[in-house]
PDB file of C-alpha atoms in Angstrom:
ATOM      1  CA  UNK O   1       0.000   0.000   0.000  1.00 56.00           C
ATOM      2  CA  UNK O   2       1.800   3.234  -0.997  1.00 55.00           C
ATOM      3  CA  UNK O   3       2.396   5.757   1.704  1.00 56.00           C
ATOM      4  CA  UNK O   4       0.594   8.304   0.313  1.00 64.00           C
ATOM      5  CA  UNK O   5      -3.083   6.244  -0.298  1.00 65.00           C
ATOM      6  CA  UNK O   6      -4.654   7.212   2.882  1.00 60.00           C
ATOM      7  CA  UNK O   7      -3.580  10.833   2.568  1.00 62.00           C
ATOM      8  CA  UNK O   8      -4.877  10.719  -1.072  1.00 62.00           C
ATOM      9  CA  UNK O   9      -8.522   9.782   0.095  1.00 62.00           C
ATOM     10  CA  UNK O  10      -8.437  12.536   2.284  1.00 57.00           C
ATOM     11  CA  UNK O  11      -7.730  14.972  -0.186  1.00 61.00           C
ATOM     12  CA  UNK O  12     -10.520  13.943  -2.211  1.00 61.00           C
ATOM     13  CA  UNK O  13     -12.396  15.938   0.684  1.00 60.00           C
ATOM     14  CA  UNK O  14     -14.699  13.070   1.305  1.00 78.00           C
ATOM     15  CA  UNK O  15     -13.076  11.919   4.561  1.00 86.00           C
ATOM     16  CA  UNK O  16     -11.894  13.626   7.387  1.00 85.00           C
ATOM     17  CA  UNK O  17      -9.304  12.721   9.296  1.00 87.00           C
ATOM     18  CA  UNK O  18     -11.502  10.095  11.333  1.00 88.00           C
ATOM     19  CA  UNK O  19     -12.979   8.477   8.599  1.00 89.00           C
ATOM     20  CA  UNK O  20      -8.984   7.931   7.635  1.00 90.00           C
ATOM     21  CA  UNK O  21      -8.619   6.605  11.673  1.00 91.00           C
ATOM     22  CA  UNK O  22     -11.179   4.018  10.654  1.00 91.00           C
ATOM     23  CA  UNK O  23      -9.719   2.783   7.220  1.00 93.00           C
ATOM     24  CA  UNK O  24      -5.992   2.734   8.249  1.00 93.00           C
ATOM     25  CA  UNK O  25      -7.668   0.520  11.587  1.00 93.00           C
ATOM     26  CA  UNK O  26      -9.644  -1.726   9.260  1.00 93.00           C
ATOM     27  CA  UNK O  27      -6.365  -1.918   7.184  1.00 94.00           C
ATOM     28  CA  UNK O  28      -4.282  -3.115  10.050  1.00 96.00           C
ATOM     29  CA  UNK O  29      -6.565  -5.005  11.772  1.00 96.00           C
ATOM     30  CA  UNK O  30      -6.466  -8.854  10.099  1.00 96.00           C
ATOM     31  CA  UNK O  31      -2.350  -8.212  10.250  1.00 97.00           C
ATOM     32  CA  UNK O  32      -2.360  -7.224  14.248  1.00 97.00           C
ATOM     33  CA  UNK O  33      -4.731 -10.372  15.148  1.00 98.00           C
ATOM     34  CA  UNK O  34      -2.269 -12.771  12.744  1.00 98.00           C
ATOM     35  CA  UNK O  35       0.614 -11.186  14.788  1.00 98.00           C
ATOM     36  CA  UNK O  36      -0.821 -12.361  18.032  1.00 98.00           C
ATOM     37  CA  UNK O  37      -1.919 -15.524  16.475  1.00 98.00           C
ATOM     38  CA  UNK O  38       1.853 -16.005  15.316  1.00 98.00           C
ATOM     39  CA  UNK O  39       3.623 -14.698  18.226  1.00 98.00           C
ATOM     40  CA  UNK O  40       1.435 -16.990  20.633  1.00 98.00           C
ATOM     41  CA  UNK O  41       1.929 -19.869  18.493  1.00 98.00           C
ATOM     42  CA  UNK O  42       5.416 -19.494  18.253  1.00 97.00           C
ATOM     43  CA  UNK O  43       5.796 -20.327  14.638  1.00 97.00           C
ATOM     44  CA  UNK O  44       4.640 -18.741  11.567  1.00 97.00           C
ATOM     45  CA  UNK O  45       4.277 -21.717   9.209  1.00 95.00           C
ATOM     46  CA  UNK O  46       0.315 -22.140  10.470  1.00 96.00           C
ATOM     47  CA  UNK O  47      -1.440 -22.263   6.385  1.00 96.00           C
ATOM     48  CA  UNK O  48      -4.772 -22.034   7.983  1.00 97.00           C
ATOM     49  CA  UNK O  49      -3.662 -18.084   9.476  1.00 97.00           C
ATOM     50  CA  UNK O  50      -1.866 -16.906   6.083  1.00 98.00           C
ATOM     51  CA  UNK O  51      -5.577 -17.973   4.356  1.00 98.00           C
ATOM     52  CA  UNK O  52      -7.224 -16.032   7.825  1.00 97.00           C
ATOM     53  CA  UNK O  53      -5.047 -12.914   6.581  1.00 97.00           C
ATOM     54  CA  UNK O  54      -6.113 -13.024   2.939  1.00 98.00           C
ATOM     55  CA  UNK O  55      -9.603 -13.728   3.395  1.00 98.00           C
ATOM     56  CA  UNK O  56      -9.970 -11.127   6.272  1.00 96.00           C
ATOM     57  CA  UNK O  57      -8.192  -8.241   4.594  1.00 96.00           C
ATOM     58  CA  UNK O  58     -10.330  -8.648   1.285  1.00 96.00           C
ATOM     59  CA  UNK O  59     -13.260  -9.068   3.678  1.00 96.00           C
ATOM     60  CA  UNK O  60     -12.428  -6.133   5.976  1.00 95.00           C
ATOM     61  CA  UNK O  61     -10.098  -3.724   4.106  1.00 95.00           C
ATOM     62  CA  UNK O  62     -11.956  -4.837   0.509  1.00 95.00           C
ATOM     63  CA  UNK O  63     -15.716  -4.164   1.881  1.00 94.00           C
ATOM     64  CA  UNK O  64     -14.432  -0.524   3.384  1.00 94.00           C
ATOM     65  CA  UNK O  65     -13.060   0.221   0.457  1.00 94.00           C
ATOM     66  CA  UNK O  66     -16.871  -0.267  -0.935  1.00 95.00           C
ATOM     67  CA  UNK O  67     -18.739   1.293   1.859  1.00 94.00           C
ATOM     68  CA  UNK O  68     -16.156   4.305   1.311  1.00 93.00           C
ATOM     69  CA  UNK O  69     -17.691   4.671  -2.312  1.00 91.00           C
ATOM     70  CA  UNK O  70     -21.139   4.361  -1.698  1.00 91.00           C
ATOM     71  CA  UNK O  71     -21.522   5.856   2.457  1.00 89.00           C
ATOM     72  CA  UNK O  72     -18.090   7.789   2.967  1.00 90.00           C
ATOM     73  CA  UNK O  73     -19.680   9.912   5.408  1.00 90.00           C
ATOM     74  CA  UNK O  74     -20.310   7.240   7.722  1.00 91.00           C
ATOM     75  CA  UNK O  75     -16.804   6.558   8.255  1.00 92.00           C
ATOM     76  CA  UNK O  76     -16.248   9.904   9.654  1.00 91.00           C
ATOM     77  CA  UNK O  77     -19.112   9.456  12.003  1.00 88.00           C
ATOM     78  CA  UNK O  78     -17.614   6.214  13.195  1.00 90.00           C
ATOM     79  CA  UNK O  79     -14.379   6.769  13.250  1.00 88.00           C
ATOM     80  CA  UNK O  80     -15.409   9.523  16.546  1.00 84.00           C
ATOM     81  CA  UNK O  81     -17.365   7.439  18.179  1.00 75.00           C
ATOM     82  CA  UNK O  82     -15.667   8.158  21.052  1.00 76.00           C
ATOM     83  CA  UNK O  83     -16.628  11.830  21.321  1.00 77.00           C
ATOM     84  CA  UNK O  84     -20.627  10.534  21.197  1.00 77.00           C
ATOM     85  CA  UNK O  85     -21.456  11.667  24.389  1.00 81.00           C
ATOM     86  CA  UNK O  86     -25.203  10.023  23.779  1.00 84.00           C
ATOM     87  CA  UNK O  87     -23.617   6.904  23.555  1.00 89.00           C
ATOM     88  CA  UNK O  88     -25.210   4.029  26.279  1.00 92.00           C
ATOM     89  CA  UNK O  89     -23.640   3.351  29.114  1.00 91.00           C
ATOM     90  CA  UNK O  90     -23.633  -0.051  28.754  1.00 95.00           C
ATOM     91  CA  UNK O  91     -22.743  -0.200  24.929  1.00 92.00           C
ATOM     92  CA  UNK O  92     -19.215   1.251  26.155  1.00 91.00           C
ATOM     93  CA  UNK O  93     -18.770  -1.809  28.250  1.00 94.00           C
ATOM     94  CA  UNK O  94     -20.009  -4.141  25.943  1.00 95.00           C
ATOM     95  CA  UNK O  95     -17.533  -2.579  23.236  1.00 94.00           C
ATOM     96  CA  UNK O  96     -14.498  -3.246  25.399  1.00 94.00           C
ATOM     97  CA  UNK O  97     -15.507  -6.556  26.098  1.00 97.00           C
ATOM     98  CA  UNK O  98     -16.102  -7.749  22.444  1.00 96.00           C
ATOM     99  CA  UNK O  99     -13.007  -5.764  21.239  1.00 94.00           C
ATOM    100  CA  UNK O 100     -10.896  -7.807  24.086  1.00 97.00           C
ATOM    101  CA  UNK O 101     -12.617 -10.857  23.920  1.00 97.00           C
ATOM    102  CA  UNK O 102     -13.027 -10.814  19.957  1.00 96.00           C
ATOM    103  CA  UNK O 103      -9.704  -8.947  18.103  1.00 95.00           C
ATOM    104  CA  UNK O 104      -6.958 -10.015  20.892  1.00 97.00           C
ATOM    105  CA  UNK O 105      -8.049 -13.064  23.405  1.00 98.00           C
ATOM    106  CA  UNK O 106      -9.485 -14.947  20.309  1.00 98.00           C
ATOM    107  CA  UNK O 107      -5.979 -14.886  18.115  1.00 98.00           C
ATOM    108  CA  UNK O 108      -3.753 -15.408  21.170  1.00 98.00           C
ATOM    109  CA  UNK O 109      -5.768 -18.546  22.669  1.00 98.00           C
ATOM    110  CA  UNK O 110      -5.920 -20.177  18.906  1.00 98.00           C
ATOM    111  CA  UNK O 111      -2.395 -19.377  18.876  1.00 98.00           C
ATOM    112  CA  UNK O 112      -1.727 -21.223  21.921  1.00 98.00           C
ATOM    113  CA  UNK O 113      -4.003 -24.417  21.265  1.00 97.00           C
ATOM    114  CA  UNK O 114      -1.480 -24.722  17.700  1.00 97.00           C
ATOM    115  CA  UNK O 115       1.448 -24.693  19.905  1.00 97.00           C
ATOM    116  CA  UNK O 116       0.547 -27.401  22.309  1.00 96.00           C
ATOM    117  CA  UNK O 117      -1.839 -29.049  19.851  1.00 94.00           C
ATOM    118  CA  UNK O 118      -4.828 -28.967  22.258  1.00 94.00           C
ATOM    119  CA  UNK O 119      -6.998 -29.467  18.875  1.00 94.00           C
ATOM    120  CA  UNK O 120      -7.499 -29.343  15.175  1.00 90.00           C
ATOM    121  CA  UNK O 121      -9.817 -28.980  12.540  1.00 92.00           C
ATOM    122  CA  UNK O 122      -8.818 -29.908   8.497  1.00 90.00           C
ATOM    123  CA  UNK O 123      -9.267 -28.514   5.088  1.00 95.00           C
ATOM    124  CA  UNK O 124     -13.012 -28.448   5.161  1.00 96.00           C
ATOM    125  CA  UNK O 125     -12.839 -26.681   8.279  1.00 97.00           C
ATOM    126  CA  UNK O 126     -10.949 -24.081   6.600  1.00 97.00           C
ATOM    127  CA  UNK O 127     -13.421 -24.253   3.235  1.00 98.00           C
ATOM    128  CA  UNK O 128     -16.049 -24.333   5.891  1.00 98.00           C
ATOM    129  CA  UNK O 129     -14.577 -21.113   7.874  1.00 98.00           C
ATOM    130  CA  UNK O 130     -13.658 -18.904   4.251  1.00 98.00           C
ATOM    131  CA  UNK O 131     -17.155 -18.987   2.907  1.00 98.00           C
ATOM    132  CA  UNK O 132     -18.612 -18.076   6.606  1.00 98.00           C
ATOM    133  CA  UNK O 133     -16.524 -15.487   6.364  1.00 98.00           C
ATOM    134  CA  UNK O 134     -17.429 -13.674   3.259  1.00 98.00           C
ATOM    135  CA  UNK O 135     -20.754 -14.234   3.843  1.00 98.00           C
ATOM    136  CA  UNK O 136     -20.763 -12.261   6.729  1.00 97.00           C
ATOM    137  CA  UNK O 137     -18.511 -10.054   5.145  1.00 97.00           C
ATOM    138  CA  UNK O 138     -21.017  -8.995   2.601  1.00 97.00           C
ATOM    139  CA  UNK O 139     -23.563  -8.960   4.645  1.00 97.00           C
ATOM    140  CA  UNK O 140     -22.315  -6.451   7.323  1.00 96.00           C
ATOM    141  CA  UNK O 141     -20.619  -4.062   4.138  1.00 96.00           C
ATOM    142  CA  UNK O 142     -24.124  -3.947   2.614  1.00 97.00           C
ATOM    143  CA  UNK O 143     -25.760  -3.157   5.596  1.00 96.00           C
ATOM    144  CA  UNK O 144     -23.266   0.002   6.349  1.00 95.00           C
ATOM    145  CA  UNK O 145     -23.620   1.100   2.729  1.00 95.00           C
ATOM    146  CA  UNK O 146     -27.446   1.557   2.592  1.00 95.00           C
ATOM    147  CA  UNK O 147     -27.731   2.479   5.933  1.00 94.00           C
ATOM    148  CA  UNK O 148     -26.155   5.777   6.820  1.00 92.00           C
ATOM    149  CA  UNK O 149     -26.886   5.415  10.825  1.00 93.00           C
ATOM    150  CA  UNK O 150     -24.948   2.502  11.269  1.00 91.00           C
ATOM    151  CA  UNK O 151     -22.538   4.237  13.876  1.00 89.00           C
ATOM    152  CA  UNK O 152     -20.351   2.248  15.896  1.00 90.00           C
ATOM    153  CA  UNK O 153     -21.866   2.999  19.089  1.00 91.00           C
ATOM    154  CA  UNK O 154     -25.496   2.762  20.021  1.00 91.00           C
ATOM    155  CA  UNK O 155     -27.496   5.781  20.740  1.00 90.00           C
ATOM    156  CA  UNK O 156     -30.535   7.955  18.741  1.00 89.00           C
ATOM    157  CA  UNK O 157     -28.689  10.430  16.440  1.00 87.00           C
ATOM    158  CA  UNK O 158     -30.752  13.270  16.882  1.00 85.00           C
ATOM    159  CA  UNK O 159     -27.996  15.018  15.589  1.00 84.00           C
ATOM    160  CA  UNK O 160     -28.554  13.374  12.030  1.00 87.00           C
ATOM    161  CA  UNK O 161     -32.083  12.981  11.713  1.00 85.00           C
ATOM    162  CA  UNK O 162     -32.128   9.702  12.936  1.00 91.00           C
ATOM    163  CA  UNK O 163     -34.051   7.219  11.143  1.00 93.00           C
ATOM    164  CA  UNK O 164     -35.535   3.875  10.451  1.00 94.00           C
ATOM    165  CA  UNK O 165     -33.673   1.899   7.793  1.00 94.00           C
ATOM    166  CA  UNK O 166     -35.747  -0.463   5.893  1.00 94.00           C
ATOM    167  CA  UNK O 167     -33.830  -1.311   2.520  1.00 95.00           C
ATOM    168  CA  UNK O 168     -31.493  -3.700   2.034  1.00 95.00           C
ATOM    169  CA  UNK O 169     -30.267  -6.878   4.401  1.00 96.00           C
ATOM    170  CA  UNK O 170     -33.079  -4.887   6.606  1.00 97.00           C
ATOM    171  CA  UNK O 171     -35.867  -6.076   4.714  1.00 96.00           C
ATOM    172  CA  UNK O 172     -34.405  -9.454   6.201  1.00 95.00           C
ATOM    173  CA  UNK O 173     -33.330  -8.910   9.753  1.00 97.00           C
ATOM    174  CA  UNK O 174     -33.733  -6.042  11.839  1.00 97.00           C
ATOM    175  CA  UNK O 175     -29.544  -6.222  12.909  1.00 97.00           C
ATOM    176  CA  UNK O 176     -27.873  -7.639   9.501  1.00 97.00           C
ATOM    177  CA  UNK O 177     -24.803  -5.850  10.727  1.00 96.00           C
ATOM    178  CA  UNK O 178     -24.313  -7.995  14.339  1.00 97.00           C
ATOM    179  CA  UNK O 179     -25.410 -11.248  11.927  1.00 97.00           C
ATOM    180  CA  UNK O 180     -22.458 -10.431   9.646  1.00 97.00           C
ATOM    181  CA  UNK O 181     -19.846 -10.280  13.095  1.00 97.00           C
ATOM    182  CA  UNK O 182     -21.139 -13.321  14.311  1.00 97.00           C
ATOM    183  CA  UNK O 183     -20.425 -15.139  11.114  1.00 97.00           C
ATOM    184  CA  UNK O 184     -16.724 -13.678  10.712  1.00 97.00           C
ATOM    185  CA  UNK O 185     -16.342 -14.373  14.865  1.00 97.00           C
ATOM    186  CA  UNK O 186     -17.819 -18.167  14.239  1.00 97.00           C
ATOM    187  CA  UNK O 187     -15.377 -17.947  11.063  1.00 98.00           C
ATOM    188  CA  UNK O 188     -11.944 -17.682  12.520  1.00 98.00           C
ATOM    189  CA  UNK O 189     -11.445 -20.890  14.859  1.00 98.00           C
ATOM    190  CA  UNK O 190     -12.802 -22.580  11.419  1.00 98.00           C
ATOM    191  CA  UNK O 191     -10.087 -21.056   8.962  1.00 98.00           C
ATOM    192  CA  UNK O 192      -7.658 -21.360  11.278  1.00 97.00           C
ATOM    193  CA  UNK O 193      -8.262 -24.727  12.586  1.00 96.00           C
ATOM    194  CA  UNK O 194      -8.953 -24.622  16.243  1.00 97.00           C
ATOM    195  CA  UNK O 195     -12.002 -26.406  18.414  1.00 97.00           C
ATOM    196  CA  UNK O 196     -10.513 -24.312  21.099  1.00 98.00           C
ATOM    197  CA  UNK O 197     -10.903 -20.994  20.123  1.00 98.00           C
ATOM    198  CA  UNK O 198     -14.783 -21.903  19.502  1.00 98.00           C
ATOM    199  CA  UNK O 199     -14.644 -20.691  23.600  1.00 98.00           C
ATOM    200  CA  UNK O 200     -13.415 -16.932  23.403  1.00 98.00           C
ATOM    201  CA  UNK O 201     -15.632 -16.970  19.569  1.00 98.00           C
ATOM    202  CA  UNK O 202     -18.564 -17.998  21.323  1.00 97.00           C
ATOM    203  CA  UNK O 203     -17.675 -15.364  24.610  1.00 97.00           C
ATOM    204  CA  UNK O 204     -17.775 -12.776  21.541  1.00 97.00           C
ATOM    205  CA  UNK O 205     -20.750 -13.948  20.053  1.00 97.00           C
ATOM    206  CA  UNK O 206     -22.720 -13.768  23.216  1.00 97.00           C
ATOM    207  CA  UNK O 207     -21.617 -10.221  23.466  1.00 97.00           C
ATOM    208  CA  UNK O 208     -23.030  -9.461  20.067  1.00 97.00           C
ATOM    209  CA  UNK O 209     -26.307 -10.721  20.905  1.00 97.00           C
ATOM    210  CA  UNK O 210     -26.865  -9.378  24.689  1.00 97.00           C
ATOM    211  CA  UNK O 211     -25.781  -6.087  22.452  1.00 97.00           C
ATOM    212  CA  UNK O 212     -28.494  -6.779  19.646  1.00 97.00           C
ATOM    213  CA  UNK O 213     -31.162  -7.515  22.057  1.00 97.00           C
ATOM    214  CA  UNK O 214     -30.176  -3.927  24.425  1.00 97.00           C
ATOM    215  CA  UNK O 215     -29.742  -2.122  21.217  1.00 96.00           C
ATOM    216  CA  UNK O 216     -33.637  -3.504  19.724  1.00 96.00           C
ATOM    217  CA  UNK O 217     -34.831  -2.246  23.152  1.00 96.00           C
ATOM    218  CA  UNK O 218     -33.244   1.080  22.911  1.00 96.00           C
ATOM    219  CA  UNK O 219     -34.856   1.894  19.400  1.00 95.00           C
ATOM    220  CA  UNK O 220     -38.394  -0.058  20.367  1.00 95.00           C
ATOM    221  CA  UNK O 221     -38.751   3.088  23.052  1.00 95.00           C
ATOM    222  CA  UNK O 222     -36.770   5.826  21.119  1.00 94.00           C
ATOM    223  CA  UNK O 223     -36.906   5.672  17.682  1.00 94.00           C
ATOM    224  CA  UNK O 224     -40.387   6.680  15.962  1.00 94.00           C
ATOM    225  CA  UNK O 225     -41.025   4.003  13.274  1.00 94.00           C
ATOM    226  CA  UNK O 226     -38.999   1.593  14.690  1.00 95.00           C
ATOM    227  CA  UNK O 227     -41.926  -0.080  16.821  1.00 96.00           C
ATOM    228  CA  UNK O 228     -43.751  -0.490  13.168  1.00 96.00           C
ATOM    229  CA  UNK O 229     -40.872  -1.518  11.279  1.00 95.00           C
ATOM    230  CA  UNK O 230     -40.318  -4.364  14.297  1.00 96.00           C
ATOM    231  CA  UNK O 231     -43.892  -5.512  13.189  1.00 95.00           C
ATOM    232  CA  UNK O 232     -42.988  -6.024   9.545  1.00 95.00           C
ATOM    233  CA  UNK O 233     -39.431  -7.147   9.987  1.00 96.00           C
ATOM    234  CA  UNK O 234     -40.156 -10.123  13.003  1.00 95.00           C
ATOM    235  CA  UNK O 235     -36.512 -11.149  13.715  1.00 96.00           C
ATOM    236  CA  UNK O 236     -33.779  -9.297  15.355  1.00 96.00           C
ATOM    237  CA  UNK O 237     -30.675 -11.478  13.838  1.00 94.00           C
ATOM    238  CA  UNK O 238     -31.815 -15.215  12.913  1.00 89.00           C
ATOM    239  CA  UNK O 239     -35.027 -15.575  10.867  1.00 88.00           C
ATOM    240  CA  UNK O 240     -37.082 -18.129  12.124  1.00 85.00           C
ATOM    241  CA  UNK O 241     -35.631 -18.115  15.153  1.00 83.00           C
ATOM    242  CA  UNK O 242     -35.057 -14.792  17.203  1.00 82.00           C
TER     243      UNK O 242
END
């Protein structure tokens, strides 16, 4: 990636410096968790984490790139989430949780299970783990670019005329974007190869859906529409199911 890319976007006056913060993050991302993943391991010959890298940059970085095109104005708005002061309480904690449990515990412990060989999982794990992966890869990218709300923190954005999003993976599920981190979560133990890392995925996925179900409350009481949409779109993340 040329030095100059990320300053180039910015010039193009779409971005602002925090919608840069979250593009050079997604960027690095997939090559910080294959860092821990080597480092814990002890050995960088693991095939299963080189395919993790590949898939999860074009997944991450690649999808960005798209949501950049079509939505680069939400990037800004998430890359400050920090500075929401609306933001629930409770979102904050669940954020650190997921972001400990899910980007740094989950590498590290599959690391360690490949150096003392607590487990494995073959090929079709790995066939299994790739397609899980882009699935929920385009499934989260499509739901950030029709839906311009899709902030990283929940709270009503009264500031930007906050609205009910029906188009879309929303037509399908009212949270396609927690359905889409639950598939890449469930996805990296499979690529990778590791039964034991199904523990801090599944710590991380249970995060994601106390957050979906807090989150559905929060716009059933706040958001007008969202009480009618609920009634047209019946399931929060699983359809069928919940």
């Amino acid at each position: 990636m040329p030095p100059g890319f990320f300053m180039k976007l910015m010039e193009d006056r779409k971005l602002n410096k925090y919608g840069i913060k979250v593009l050079v993050g997604t960027f690095l991302g997939p090559f910080i968790q294959v860092a821990l993943l080597f480092i814990s391991a002890g050995r960088m010959h693991i095939p299963g984490g080189w395919v993790y890298l590949v898939v999860s940059f074009i997944g991450m970085f690649g999808g960005i790139m798209l949501v950049y095109r079509a939505n680069p104005e939400l990037l800004n708005h998430r890359g400050q989430w920090e500075k929401k002061k609306d933001t629930k309480p409770w979102d904050k904690v669940l954020l650190i949780v997921f972001g400990i449990t899910g980007f740094y515990i989950l590498p590290v412990v599959i690391g360690l299970d490949i150096r003392f060989q607590w487990s494995y999982l073959g090929i079709y794990s790995t066939i299994a783990g790739v397609v899980l992966f882009l699935l929920g890869s385009v499934i989260i990218n499509w739901a950030m670019i029709v839906n311009t709300h899709f902030e990283a923190t929940v709270r009503i954005q009264n500031d930007r005329d906050h609205k009910v999003i029906t188009a879309g993976p929303y037509k399908m599920v009212r949270h396609p974007g927690y359905v889409g981190a639950i598939l890449w979560i469930v996805a990296t133990p499979l690529i990778i190869g590791s039964v034991v890392g199904f523990v801090p995925a599944g710590i991380a996925g249970l995060v994601l859906i106390i957050r979906t179900w807090l989150e559905d409350k929060t716009l059933h009481s706040e958001l007008n529409g969202y009480v009618e949409y609920a009634e047209k779109v019946k399931y929060r993340l699983f359809p069928g199911i919940w």
